[in-house]
PDB file of C-alpha atoms and ligand atoms in Angstrom:
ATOM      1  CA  UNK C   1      72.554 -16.669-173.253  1.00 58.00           C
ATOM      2  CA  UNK C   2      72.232 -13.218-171.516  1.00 87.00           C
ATOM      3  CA  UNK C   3      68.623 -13.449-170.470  1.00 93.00           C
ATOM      4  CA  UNK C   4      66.410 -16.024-169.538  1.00 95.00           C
ATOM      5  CA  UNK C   5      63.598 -16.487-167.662  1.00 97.00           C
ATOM      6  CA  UNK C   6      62.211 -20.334-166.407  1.00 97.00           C
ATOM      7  CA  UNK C   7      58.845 -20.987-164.620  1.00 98.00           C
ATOM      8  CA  UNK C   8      59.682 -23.374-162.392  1.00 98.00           C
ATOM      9  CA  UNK C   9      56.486 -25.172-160.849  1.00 98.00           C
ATOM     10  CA  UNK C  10      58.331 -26.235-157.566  1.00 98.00           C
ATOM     11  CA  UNK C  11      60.868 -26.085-154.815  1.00 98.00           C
ATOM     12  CA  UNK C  12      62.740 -29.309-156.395  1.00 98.00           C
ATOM     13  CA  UNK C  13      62.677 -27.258-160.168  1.00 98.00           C
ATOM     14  CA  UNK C  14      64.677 -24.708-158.029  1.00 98.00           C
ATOM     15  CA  UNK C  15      66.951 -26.620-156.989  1.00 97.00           C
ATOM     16  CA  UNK C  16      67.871 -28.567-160.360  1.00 97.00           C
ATOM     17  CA  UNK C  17      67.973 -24.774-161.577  1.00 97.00           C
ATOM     18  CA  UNK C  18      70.614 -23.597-158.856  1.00 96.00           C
ATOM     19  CA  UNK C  19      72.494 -26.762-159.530  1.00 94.00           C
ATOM     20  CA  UNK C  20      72.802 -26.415-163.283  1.00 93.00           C
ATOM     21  CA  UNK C  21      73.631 -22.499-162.905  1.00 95.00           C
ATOM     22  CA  UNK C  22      76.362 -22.773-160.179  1.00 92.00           C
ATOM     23  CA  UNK C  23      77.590 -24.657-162.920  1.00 88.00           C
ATOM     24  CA  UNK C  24      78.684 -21.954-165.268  1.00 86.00           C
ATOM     25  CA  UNK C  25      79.693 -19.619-162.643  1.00 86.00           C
ATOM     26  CA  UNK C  26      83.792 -19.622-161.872  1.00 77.00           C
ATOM     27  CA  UNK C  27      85.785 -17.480-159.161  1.00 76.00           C
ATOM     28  CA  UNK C  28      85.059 -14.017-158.532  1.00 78.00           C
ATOM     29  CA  UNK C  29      81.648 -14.385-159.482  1.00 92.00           C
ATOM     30  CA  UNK C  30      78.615 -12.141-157.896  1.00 96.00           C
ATOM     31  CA  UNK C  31      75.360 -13.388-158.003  1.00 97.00           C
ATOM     32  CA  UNK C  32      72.751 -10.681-157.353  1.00 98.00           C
ATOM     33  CA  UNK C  33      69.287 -11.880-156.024  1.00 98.00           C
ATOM     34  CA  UNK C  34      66.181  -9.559-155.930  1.00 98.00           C
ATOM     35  CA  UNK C  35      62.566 -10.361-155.265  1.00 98.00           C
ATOM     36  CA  UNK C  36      60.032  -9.933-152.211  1.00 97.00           C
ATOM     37  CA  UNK C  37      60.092 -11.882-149.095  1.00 95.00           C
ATOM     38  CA  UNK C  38      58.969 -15.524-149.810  1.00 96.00           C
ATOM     39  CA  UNK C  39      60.075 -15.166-153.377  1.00 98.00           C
ATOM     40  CA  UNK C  40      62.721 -18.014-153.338  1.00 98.00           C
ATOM     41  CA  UNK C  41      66.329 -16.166-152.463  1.00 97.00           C
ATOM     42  CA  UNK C  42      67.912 -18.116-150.052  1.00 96.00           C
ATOM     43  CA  UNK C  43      66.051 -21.149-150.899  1.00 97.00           C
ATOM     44  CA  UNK C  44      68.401 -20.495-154.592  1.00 97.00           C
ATOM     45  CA  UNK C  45      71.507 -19.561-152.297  1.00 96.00           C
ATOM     46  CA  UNK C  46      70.674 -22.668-150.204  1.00 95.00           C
ATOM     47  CA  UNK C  47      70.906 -25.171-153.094  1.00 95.00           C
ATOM     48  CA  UNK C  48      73.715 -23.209-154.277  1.00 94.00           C
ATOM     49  CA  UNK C  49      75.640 -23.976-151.608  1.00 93.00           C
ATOM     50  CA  UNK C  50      74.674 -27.781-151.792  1.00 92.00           C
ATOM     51  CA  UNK C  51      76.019 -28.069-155.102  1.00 91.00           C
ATOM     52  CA  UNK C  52      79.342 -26.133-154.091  1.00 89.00           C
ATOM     53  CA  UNK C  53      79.700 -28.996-151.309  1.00 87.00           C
ATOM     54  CA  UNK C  54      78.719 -26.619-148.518  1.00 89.00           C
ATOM     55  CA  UNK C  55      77.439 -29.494-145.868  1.00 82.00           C
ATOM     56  CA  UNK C  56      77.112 -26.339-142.917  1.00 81.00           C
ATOM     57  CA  UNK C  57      72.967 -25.688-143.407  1.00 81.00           C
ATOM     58  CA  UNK C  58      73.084 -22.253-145.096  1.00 83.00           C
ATOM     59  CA  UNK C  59      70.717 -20.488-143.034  1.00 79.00           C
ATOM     60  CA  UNK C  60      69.274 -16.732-143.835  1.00 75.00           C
ATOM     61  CA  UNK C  61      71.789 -14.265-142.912  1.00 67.00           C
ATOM     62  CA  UNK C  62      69.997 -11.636-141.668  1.00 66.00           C
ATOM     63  CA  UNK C  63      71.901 -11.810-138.490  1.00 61.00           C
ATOM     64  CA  UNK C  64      74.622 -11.636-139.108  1.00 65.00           C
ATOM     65  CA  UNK C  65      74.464  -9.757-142.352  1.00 89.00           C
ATOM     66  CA  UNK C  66      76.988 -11.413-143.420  1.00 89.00           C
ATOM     67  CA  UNK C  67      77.920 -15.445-143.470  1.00 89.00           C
ATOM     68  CA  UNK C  68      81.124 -17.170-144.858  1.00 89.00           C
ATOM     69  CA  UNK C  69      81.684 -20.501-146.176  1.00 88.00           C
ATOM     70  CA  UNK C  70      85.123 -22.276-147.447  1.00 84.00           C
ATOM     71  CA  UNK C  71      84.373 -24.448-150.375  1.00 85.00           C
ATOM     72  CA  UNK C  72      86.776 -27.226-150.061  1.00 74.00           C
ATOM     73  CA  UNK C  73      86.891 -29.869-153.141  1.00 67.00           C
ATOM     74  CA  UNK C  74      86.628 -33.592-152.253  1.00 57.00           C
ATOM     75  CA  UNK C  75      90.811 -34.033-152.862  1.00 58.00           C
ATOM     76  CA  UNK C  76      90.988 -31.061-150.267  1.00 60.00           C
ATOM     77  CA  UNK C  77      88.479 -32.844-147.868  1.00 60.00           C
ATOM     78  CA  UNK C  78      90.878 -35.768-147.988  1.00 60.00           C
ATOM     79  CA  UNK C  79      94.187 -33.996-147.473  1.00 62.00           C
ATOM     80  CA  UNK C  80      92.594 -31.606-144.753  1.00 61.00           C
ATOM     81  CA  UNK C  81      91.024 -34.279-143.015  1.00 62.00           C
ATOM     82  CA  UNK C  82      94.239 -36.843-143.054  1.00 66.00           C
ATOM     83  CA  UNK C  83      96.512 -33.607-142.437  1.00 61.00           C
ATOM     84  CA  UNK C  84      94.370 -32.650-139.281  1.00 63.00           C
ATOM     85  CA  UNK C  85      94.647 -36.174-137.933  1.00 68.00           C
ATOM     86  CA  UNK C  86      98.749 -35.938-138.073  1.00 69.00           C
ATOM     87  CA  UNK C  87      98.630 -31.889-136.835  1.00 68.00           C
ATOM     88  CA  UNK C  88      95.386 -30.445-135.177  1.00 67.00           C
ATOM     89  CA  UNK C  89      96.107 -27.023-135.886  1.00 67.00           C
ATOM     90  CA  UNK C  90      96.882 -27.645-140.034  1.00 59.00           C
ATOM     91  CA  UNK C  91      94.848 -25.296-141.624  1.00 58.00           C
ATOM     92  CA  UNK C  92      93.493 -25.628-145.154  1.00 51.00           C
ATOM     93  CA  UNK C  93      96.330 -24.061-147.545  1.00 51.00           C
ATOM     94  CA  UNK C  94      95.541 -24.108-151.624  1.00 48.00           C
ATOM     95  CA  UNK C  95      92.427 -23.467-153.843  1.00 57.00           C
ATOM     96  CA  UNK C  96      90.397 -22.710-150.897  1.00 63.00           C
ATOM     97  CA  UNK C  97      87.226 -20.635-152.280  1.00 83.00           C
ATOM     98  CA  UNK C  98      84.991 -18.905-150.414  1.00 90.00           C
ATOM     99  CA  UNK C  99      81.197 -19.098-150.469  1.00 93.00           C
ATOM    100  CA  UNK C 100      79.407 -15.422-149.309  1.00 94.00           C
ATOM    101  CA  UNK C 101      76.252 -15.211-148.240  1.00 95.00           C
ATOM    102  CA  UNK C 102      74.743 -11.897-147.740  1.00 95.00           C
ATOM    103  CA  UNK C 103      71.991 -10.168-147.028  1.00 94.00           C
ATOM    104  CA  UNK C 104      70.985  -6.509-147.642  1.00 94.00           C
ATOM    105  CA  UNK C 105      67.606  -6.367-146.023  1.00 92.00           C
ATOM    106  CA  UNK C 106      68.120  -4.348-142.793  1.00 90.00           C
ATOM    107  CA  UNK C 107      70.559  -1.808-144.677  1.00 92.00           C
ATOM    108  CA  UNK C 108      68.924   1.332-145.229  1.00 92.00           C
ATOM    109  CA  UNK C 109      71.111   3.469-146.935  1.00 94.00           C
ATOM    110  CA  UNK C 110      74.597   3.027-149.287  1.00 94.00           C
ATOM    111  CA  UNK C 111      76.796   3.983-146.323  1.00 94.00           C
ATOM    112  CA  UNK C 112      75.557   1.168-144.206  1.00 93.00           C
ATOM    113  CA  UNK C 113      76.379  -1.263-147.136  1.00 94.00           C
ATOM    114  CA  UNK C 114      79.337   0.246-147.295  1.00 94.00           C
ATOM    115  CA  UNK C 115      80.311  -0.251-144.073  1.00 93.00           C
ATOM    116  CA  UNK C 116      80.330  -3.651-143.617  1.00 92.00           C
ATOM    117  CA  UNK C 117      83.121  -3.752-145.921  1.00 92.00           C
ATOM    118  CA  UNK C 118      81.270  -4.817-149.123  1.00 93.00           C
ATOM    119  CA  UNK C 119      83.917  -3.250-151.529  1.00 94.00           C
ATOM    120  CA  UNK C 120      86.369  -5.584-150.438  1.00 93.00           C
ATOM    121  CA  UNK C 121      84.720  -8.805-150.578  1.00 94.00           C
ATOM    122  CA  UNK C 122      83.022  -7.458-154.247  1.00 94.00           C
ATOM    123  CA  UNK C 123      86.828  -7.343-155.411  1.00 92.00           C
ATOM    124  CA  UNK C 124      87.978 -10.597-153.988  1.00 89.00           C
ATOM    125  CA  UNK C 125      89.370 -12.834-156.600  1.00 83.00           C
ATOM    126  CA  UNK C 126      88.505 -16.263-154.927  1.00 83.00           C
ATOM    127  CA  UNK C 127      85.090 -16.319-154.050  1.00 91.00           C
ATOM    128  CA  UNK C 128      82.054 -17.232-154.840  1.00 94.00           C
ATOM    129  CA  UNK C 129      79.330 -14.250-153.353  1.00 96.00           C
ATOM    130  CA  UNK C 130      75.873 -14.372-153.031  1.00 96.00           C
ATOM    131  CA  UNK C 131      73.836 -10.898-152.473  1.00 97.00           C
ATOM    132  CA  UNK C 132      70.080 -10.861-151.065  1.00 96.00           C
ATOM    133  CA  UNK C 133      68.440  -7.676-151.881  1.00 95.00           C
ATOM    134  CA  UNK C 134      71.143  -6.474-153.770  1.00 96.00           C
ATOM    135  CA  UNK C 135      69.004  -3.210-154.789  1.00 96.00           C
ATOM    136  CA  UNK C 136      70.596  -1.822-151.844  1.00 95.00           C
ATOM    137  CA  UNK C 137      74.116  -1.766-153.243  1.00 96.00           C
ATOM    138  CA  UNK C 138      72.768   1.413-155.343  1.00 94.00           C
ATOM    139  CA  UNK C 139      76.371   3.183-156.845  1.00 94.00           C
ATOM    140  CA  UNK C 140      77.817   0.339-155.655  1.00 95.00           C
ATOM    141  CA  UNK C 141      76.463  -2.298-158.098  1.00 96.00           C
ATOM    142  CA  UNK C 142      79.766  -4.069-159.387  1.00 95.00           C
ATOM    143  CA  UNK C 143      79.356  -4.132-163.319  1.00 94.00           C
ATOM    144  CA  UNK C 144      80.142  -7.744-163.880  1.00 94.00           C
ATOM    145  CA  UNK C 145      77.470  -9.902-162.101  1.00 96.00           C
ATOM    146  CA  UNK C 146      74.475 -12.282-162.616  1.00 96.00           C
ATOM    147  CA  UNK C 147      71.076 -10.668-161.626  1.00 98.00           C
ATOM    148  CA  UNK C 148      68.455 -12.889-160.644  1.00 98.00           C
ATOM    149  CA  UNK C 149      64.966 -12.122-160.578  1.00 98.00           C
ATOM    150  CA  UNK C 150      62.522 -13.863-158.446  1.00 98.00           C
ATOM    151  CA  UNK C 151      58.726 -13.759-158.572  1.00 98.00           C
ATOM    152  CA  UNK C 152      55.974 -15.491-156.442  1.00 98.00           C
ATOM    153  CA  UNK C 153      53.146 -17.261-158.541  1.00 98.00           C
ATOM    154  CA  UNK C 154      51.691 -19.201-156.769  1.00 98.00           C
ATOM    155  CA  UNK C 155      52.227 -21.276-153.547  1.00 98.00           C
ATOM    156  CA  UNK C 156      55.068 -23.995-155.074  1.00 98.00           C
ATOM    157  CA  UNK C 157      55.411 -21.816-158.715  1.00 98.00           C
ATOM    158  CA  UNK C 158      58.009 -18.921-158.916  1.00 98.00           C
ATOM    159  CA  UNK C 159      58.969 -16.904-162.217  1.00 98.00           C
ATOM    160  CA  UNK C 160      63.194 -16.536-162.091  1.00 98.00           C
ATOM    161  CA  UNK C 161      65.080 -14.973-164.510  1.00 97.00           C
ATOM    162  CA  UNK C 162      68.602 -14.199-164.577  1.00 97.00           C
ATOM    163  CA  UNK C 163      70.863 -12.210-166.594  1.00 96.00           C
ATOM    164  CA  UNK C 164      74.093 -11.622-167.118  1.00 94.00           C
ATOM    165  CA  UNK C 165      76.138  -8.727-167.263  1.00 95.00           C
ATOM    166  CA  UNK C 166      79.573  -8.356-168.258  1.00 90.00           C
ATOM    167  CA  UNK C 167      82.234  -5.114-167.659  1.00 82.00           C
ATOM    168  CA  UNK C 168      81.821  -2.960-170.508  1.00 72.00           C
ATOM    169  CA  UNK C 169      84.958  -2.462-171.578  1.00 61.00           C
ATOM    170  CA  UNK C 170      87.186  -5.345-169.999  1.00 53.00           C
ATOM    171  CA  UNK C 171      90.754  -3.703-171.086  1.00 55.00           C
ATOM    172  CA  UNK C 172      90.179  -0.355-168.547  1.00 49.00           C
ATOM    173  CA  UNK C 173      88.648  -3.043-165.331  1.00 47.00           C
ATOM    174  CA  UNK C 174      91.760  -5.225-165.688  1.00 49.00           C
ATOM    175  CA  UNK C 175      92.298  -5.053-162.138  1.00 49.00           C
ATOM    176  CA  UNK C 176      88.582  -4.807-160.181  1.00 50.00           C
ATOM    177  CA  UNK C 177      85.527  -6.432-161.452  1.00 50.00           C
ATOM    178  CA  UNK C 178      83.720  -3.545-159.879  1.00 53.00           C
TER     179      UNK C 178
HETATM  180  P1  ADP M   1      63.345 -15.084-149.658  1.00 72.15           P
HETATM  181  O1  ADP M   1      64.773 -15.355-149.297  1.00 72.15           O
HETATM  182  O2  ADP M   1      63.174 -14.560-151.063  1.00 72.15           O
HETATM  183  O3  ADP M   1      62.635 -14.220-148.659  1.00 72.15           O
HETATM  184  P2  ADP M   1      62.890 -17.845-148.960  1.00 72.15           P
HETATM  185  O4  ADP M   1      63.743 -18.680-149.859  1.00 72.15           O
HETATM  186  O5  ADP M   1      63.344 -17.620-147.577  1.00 72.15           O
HETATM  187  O6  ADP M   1      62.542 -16.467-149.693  1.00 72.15           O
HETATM  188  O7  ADP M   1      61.449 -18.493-148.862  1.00 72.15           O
HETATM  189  C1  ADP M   1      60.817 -19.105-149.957  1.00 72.15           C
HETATM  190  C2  ADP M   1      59.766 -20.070-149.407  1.00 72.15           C
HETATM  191  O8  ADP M   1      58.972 -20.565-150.466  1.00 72.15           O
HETATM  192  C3  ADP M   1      60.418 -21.274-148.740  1.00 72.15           C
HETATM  193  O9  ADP M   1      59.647 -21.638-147.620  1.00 72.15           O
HETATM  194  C4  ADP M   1      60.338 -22.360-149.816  1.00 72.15           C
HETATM  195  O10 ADP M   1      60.267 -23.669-149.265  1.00 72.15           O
HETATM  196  C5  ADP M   1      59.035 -21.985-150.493  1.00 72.15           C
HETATM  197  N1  ADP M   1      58.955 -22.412-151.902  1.00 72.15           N
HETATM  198  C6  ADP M   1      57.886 -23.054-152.435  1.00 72.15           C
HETATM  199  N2  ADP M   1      58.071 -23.272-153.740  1.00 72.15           N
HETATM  200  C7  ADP M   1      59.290 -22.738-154.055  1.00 72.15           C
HETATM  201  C8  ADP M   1      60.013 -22.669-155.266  1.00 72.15           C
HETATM  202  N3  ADP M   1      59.538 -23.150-156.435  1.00 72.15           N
HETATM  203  N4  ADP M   1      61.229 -22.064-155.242  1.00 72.15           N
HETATM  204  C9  ADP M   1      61.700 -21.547-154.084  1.00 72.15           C
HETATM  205  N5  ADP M   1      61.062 -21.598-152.904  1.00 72.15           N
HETATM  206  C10 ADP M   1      59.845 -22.183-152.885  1.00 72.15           C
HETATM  207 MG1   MG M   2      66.022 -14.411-147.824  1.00 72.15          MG
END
């Protein structure tokens, strides 16, 4: 699959579609969201984050721009939480991900994008990130990336399709996935 596009006929269709794409999507992964306000975005990101375990409410990140999520899996949960009780200030150590949340919508031009540091979470190996209004990123559009397309319908019914793009020529990008 490199294109597809599902009408889904309501909010819970979304949700059953963010669940089964998050998924297929591993580490390092940027998922590019487009669409008008209302569309569906961070309702998608929202479910997202449900089915990466994400129990903080994911709310729109419009301030700040930016929000930042650990994923932790359940056998983390259990060591954190029984390592906390014997040390309060253990911190999580291994296979920590991280869940981005952004949101593009007040940027106006490249150079604000840029500086809110967006190259170096783009190249981060071990997270998971999340991009409203990701036409902003202009020149800065990393090649390998999901695109996601959201249209209103109707009140409950949004058009979404999403596509996936790979590096062109994986041997020269060994070492971004910009
Ligand atoms: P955006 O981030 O694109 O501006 P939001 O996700 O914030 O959009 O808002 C979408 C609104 O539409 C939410 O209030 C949501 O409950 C509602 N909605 C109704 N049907 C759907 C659907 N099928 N998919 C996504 N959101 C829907
Ligand atoms: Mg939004």
């Amino acid at each position: 699959m490199k294109k597809k596009t599902i009408n889904v006929q309501s909010e819970g269709e979304t949700k059953i579609l963010a669940e089964s794409f998050i998924e297929y999507v591993q580490n390092g992964a940027i998922i590019l969201l487009y669409g008008d306000l209302g569309s569906g975005k961070t309702t998608f990101v929202q479910h997202i984050a449900k089915a990466l375990g994400i129990e903080k409410p994911v709310l729109s990140p419009t301030f700040p721009i930016i929000k930042q999520y650990v994923i932790l899996s359940r056998f983390d949960k259990l060591t954190v939480n029984s390592a906390k009780e014997l040390d309060s200030s253990a911190k999580p150590q291994n296979d920590i991900r991280i869940f981005y949340h952004i949101d593009l919508y007040r940027m106006e031009t490249e150079q604000d994008v840029q500086n809110i540091g967006i190259q170096d979470i783009l190249t981060e190996p071990n997270a998971i990130i999340a991009i409203e209004w990701a036409e902003k990123l202009g020149s800065l559009l990393p090649k390998k990336r999901w695109d996601i397309h959201f249209e209103y319908v109707d009140e409950f019914k949004r058009k979404i399709t999403i596509e996936k793009f790979e590096a062109r020529n994986p041997k020269s990008e060994t070492n971004s996935n910009v």
